[in-house]
């Protein structure tokens, strides 16, 4: 990456598409270079807010509303005005923080880098109970109860239904369905997380791995189960996608995607599959089918003010946010007990 993307403070530094990364010609680079400074949220956001085809589309917890957020959206970046690197501590340009999807990592970031493991005042019985819950759940689980509050995020894409143009199919305040050259898409707003056990690692679907042609194949499921003492219940955004598979070999097709002869321009699965599979070194039978896959995105941003954190009844009440059975409990653990006996 070039330096000015992260160090420009004027907000004017820019590039054109298909310019091989060169800056726009009409910029006064000398003037911009005279005003460099440490990165603000907008510098990091220039890339991280717009992945997946739009503002907030990919992660759901990283959108341009973090430029000047209300405290109610994010206490750290709103009320406390944290930069990204306040948490993503950077040393000689190694930016700490592990992603859910890429295998590169330049160090981990965790809530307990700054907060105590037992942050709630143990002299009060109810607050002590919150600390005890920390054995089984991540801080984010209670402190990030919502995502995509202001901005739509992508939750479904169907690659079998590709259109020439982008067109709105249906629209309501919290849901939009679109036809696009990248497939039929659903975008949603005001979402509640899904919960899963996570022990710090995710599995990976690798090129050529089998897919379940009738069910849903997870591409990066979190590792960990209720029986794993190092796993904690963690909040996720889940995106489902319908993708092309080789009907005979039973694995995902790698299409030739970009450029004039790529799938995005031609919308021709057959030709672009042949080309892409050859480059990927995978056998291609010529028979294309479609299968459902899902991808997990961990939620780490959007810590709400403490009054809005999930409390006892949000989970143990009749409208509880967690499906305890799906997580592996016999029922509500308030009645059935901790996953491990307290003396273990
Ligand atoms: C991906 C974003 C990014 C890019 C690209 C980047 N920097 Fe940085 N830079 C940072 C961050 C983050 C810090 C640390 C800021 C902090 O700790 O507050 C930093 C710090 C610095 C510092 C301050 C002192 C130091 O050594 O830590 C200098 C000087 C610097 N960068 C120069 C450069 C130059 C020159 C380039 C291009 C070769 C560059 N940066 C590219 C993000 C970036
Ligand atoms: C020019 C685009 C760009 C900018 C600006 C940028 N990033 Fe990134 N960042 C990326 C890409 C691309 C990846 C994925 C790297 C990969 O998959 O190997 C990434 C990955 C990350 C990760 C995940 C860890 C990893 O290595 O995959 C973190 C955390 C991160 N960036 C934080 C920041 C912060 C903080 C800033 C601002 C100081 C910043 N980024 C600026 C493009 C950018
Ligand atoms: C209050 C602390 C905090 C702030 C502020 C913060 N982050 Fe993060 N971020 C985290 C934590 C914690 C993780 C999880 C990292 C890990 O597991 O190592 C994370 C993860 C990420 C990831 C990886 C996402 C994924 O799951 O693939 C990216 C990218 C990222 N942050 C970018 C940013 C950007 C850009 C900003 C500023 C707009 C920012 N963060 C501000 C705490 C923070
Ligand atoms: C089971 C849910 C739950 C878990 C898990 C949880 N918290 Fe909390 N947290 C809360 C609630 C509810 C409050 C508000 C308590 C109150 O009314 O004072 C709170 C309050 C806080 C406060 C403000 C404390 C104060 O005295 O002002 C901080 C800081 C905090 N939590 C950080 C964390 C961190 C860090 C973790 C992980 C180590 C964590 N929490 C795990 C539910 C939880
Ligand atoms: C870089 C340090 C840092 C990191 C990392 C960090 N926090 Fe904080 N956090 C603070 C500071 C400083 C405050 C303000 C003082 C306080 O309340 O402790 C704060 C405040 C809070 C509060 C109280 C908010 C209120 O309403 O007053 C909560 C809750 C909280 N943090 C939770 C988290 C969670 C959850 C994470 C991980 C996703 C996290 N923090 C990561 C530094 C951090
Ligand atoms: C985010 C959801 C969530 C919140 C908020 C929450 N709980 Fe729980 N609670 C759980 C889960 C999950 C377990 C099981 C933990 C384990 O397996 O270790 C549990 C276990 C329990 C248990 C069983 C422990 C035992 O003694 O056998 C009790 C009691 C309980 N919670 C009470 C509370 C109270 C009181 C509060 C508020 C102070 C609260 N919970 C807040 C999800 C939650």
mmCIF file of N, CA and C and ligand atoms in Angstrom, residues 75-76 79-80 82 86-87 89 109-115 139-140 143-144 300-301 303-307 309, ligand 5:
data_model
loop_
_atom_site.group_PDB
_atom_site.id
_atom_site.type_symbol
_atom_site.label_atom_id
_atom_site.label_comp_id
_atom_site.label_asym_id
_atom_site.label_seq_id
_atom_site.Cartn_x
_atom_site.Cartn_y
_atom_site.Cartn_z
ATOM 1 N N UNK A 75 -19.214 3.017 21.920
ATOM 2 C CA UNK A 75 -18.691 3.873 23.005
ATOM 3 C C UNK A 75 -17.236 4.251 22.783
ATOM 4 N N UNK A 76 -16.431 3.321 22.267
ATOM 5 C CA UNK A 76 -14.999 3.624 22.140
ATOM 6 C C UNK A 76 -14.732 4.658 21.049
ATOM 7 N N UNK A 79 -18.113 8.038 22.069
ATOM 8 C CA UNK A 79 -17.864 8.817 23.294
ATOM 9 C C UNK A 79 -16.367 9.058 23.538
ATOM 10 N N UNK A 80 -15.521 8.031 23.346
ATOM 11 C CA UNK A 80 -14.104 8.147 23.712
ATOM 12 C C UNK A 80 -13.213 8.534 22.525
ATOM 13 N N UNK A 82 -11.809 6.930 20.065
ATOM 14 C CA UNK A 82 -10.644 6.089 19.770
ATOM 15 C C UNK A 82 -10.374 6.076 18.270
ATOM 16 N N UNK A 86 -5.843 2.620 18.230
ATOM 17 C CA UNK A 86 -5.845 2.625 19.693
ATOM 18 C C UNK A 86 -6.037 1.174 20.181
ATOM 19 N N UNK A 87 -6.917 0.424 19.536
ATOM 20 C CA UNK A 87 -7.087 -0.999 19.858
ATOM 21 C C UNK A 87 -6.165 -1.867 18.998
ATOM 22 N N UNK A 89 -3.197 -2.024 18.031
ATOM 23 C CA UNK A 89 -1.894 -1.431 18.344
ATOM 24 C C UNK A 89 -0.898 -1.768 17.235
ATOM 25 N N UNK A 109 -5.934 -8.751 19.051
ATOM 26 C CA UNK A 109 -6.492 -7.653 19.845
ATOM 27 C C UNK A 109 -7.620 -8.255 20.655
ATOM 28 N N UNK A 110 -7.722 -7.852 21.912
ATOM 29 C CA UNK A 110 -8.766 -8.405 22.756
ATOM 30 C C UNK A 110 -9.268 -7.327 23.713
ATOM 31 N N UNK A 111 -10.510 -7.467 24.140
ATOM 32 C CA UNK A 111 -11.093 -6.497 25.076
ATOM 33 C C UNK A 111 -10.249 -6.436 26.342
ATOM 34 N N UNK A 112 -9.683 -7.586 26.736
ATOM 35 C CA UNK A 112 -8.918 -7.627 27.979
ATOM 36 C C UNK A 112 -7.485 -7.110 27.817
ATOM 37 N N UNK A 113 -7.141 -6.578 26.627
ATOM 38 C CA UNK A 113 -5.884 -5.827 26.509
ATOM 39 C C UNK A 113 -5.976 -4.596 27.411
ATOM 40 N N UNK A 114 -7.185 -4.073 27.598
ATOM 41 C CA UNK A 114 -7.369 -2.852 28.388
ATOM 42 C C UNK A 114 -8.230 -3.095 29.629
ATOM 43 N N UNK A 115 -9.199 -3.999 29.538
ATOM 44 C CA UNK A 115 -10.120 -4.235 30.655
ATOM 45 C C UNK A 115 -9.686 -5.461 31.454
ATOM 46 N N UNK A 139 -16.737 -11.166 25.891
ATOM 47 C CA UNK A 139 -17.260 -9.858 26.286
ATOM 48 C C UNK A 139 -18.218 -9.328 25.215
ATOM 49 N N UNK A 140 -17.837 -9.545 23.943
ATOM 50 C CA UNK A 140 -18.627 -9.027 22.813
ATOM 51 C C UNK A 140 -20.065 -9.549 22.847
ATOM 52 N N UNK A 143 -21.887 -7.208 25.069
ATOM 53 C CA UNK A 143 -21.665 -5.783 24.818
ATOM 54 C C UNK A 143 -21.884 -5.365 23.370
ATOM 55 N N UNK A 144 -22.082 -6.334 22.454
ATOM 56 C CA UNK A 144 -22.414 -5.988 21.056
ATOM 57 C C UNK A 144 -23.720 -6.715 20.710
ATOM 58 N N UNK A 300 -16.869 -7.433 16.363
ATOM 59 C CA UNK A 300 -15.975 -6.881 17.389
ATOM 60 C C UNK A 300 -16.157 -5.390 17.597
ATOM 61 N N UNK A 301 -16.935 -4.739 16.735
ATOM 62 C CA UNK A 301 -17.101 -3.285 16.827
ATOM 63 C C UNK A 301 -18.554 -2.973 17.153
ATOM 64 N N UNK A 303 -19.500 -1.629 20.413
ATOM 65 C CA UNK A 303 -19.770 -1.822 21.843
ATOM 66 C C UNK A 303 -20.725 -0.695 22.282
ATOM 67 N N UNK A 304 -21.894 -1.096 22.771
ATOM 68 C CA UNK A 304 -22.925 -0.108 23.140
ATOM 69 C C UNK A 304 -22.670 0.391 24.571
ATOM 70 N N UNK A 305 -23.264 1.534 24.975
ATOM 71 C CA UNK A 305 -23.117 1.987 26.362
ATOM 72 C C UNK A 305 -23.556 0.888 27.332
ATOM 73 N N UNK A 306 -22.950 0.852 28.518
ATOM 74 C CA UNK A 306 -23.154 -0.291 29.427
ATOM 75 C C UNK A 306 -24.622 -0.519 29.771
ATOM 76 N N UNK A 307 -25.425 0.546 29.805
ATOM 77 C CA UNK A 307 -26.857 0.389 30.128
ATOM 78 C C UNK A 307 -27.567 -0.465 29.075
ATOM 79 N N UNK A 309 -26.130 -3.049 27.431
ATOM 80 C CA UNK A 309 -25.559 -4.401 27.311
ATOM 81 C C UNK A 309 -26.645 -5.424 27.623
HETATM 82 C C1 LIG B 5 -7.425 0.185 23.883
HETATM 83 C C2 LIG B 5 -8.119 -0.100 25.140
HETATM 84 C C3 LIG B 5 -9.516 -0.695 25.075
HETATM 85 C C4 LIG B 5 -9.935 -1.830 24.393
HETATM 86 C C5 LIG B 5 -9.125 -2.758 23.509
HETATM 87 C C6 LIG B 5 -11.319 -1.984 24.747
HETATM 88 N N1 LIG B 5 -11.735 -1.005 25.610
HETATM 89 FE FE1 LIG B 5 -13.556 -0.812 26.471
HETATM 90 N N2 LIG B 5 -13.007 0.978 27.279
HETATM 91 C C7 LIG B 5 -11.725 1.482 27.281
HETATM 92 C C8 LIG B 5 -11.706 2.724 28.041
HETATM 93 C C9 LIG B 5 -10.479 3.596 28.300
HETATM 94 C C10 LIG B 5 -13.028 2.946 28.505
HETATM 95 C C11 LIG B 5 -13.552 4.118 29.349
HETATM 96 C C12 LIG B 5 -13.242 3.877 30.805
HETATM 97 C C13 LIG B 5 -14.010 2.710 31.359
HETATM 98 O O1 LIG B 5 -15.243 2.752 31.395
HETATM 99 O O2 LIG B 5 -13.363 1.705 31.725
HETATM 100 C C14 LIG B 5 -13.813 1.815 28.017
HETATM 101 C C15 LIG B 5 -15.160 1.638 28.283
HETATM 102 C C16 LIG B 5 -15.853 0.454 28.043
HETATM 103 C C17 LIG B 5 -17.193 0.178 28.502
HETATM 104 C C18 LIG B 5 -18.073 1.099 29.334
HETATM 105 C C19 LIG B 5 -18.943 1.874 28.400
HETATM 106 C C20 LIG B 5 -19.828 2.870 29.106
HETATM 107 O O3 LIG B 5 -21.037 2.859 28.815
HETATM 108 O O4 LIG B 5 -19.330 3.650 29.917
HETATM 109 C C21 LIG B 5 -17.517 -1.073 28.060
HETATM 110 C C22 LIG B 5 -18.829 -1.794 28.264
HETATM 111 C C23 LIG B 5 -16.370 -1.567 27.327
HETATM 112 N N3 LIG B 5 -15.372 -0.618 27.344
HETATM 113 C C24 LIG B 5 -16.326 -2.816 26.741
HETATM 114 C C25 LIG B 5 -15.304 -3.229 25.879
HETATM 115 C C26 LIG B 5 -15.366 -4.410 25.038
HETATM 116 C C27 LIG B 5 -16.523 -5.383 24.996
HETATM 117 C C28 LIG B 5 -14.194 -4.453 24.329
HETATM 118 C C29 LIG B 5 -13.775 -5.458 23.284
HETATM 119 C C30 LIG B 5 -14.607 -5.523 22.080
HETATM 120 C C31 LIG B 5 -13.395 -3.302 24.740
HETATM 121 N N4 LIG B 5 -14.107 -2.594 25.665
HETATM 122 C C32 LIG B 5 -12.116 -3.018 24.259
HETATM 123 C C33 LIG B 5 -10.626 0.928 26.668
HETATM 124 C C34 LIG B 5 -10.652 -0.193 25.837
#
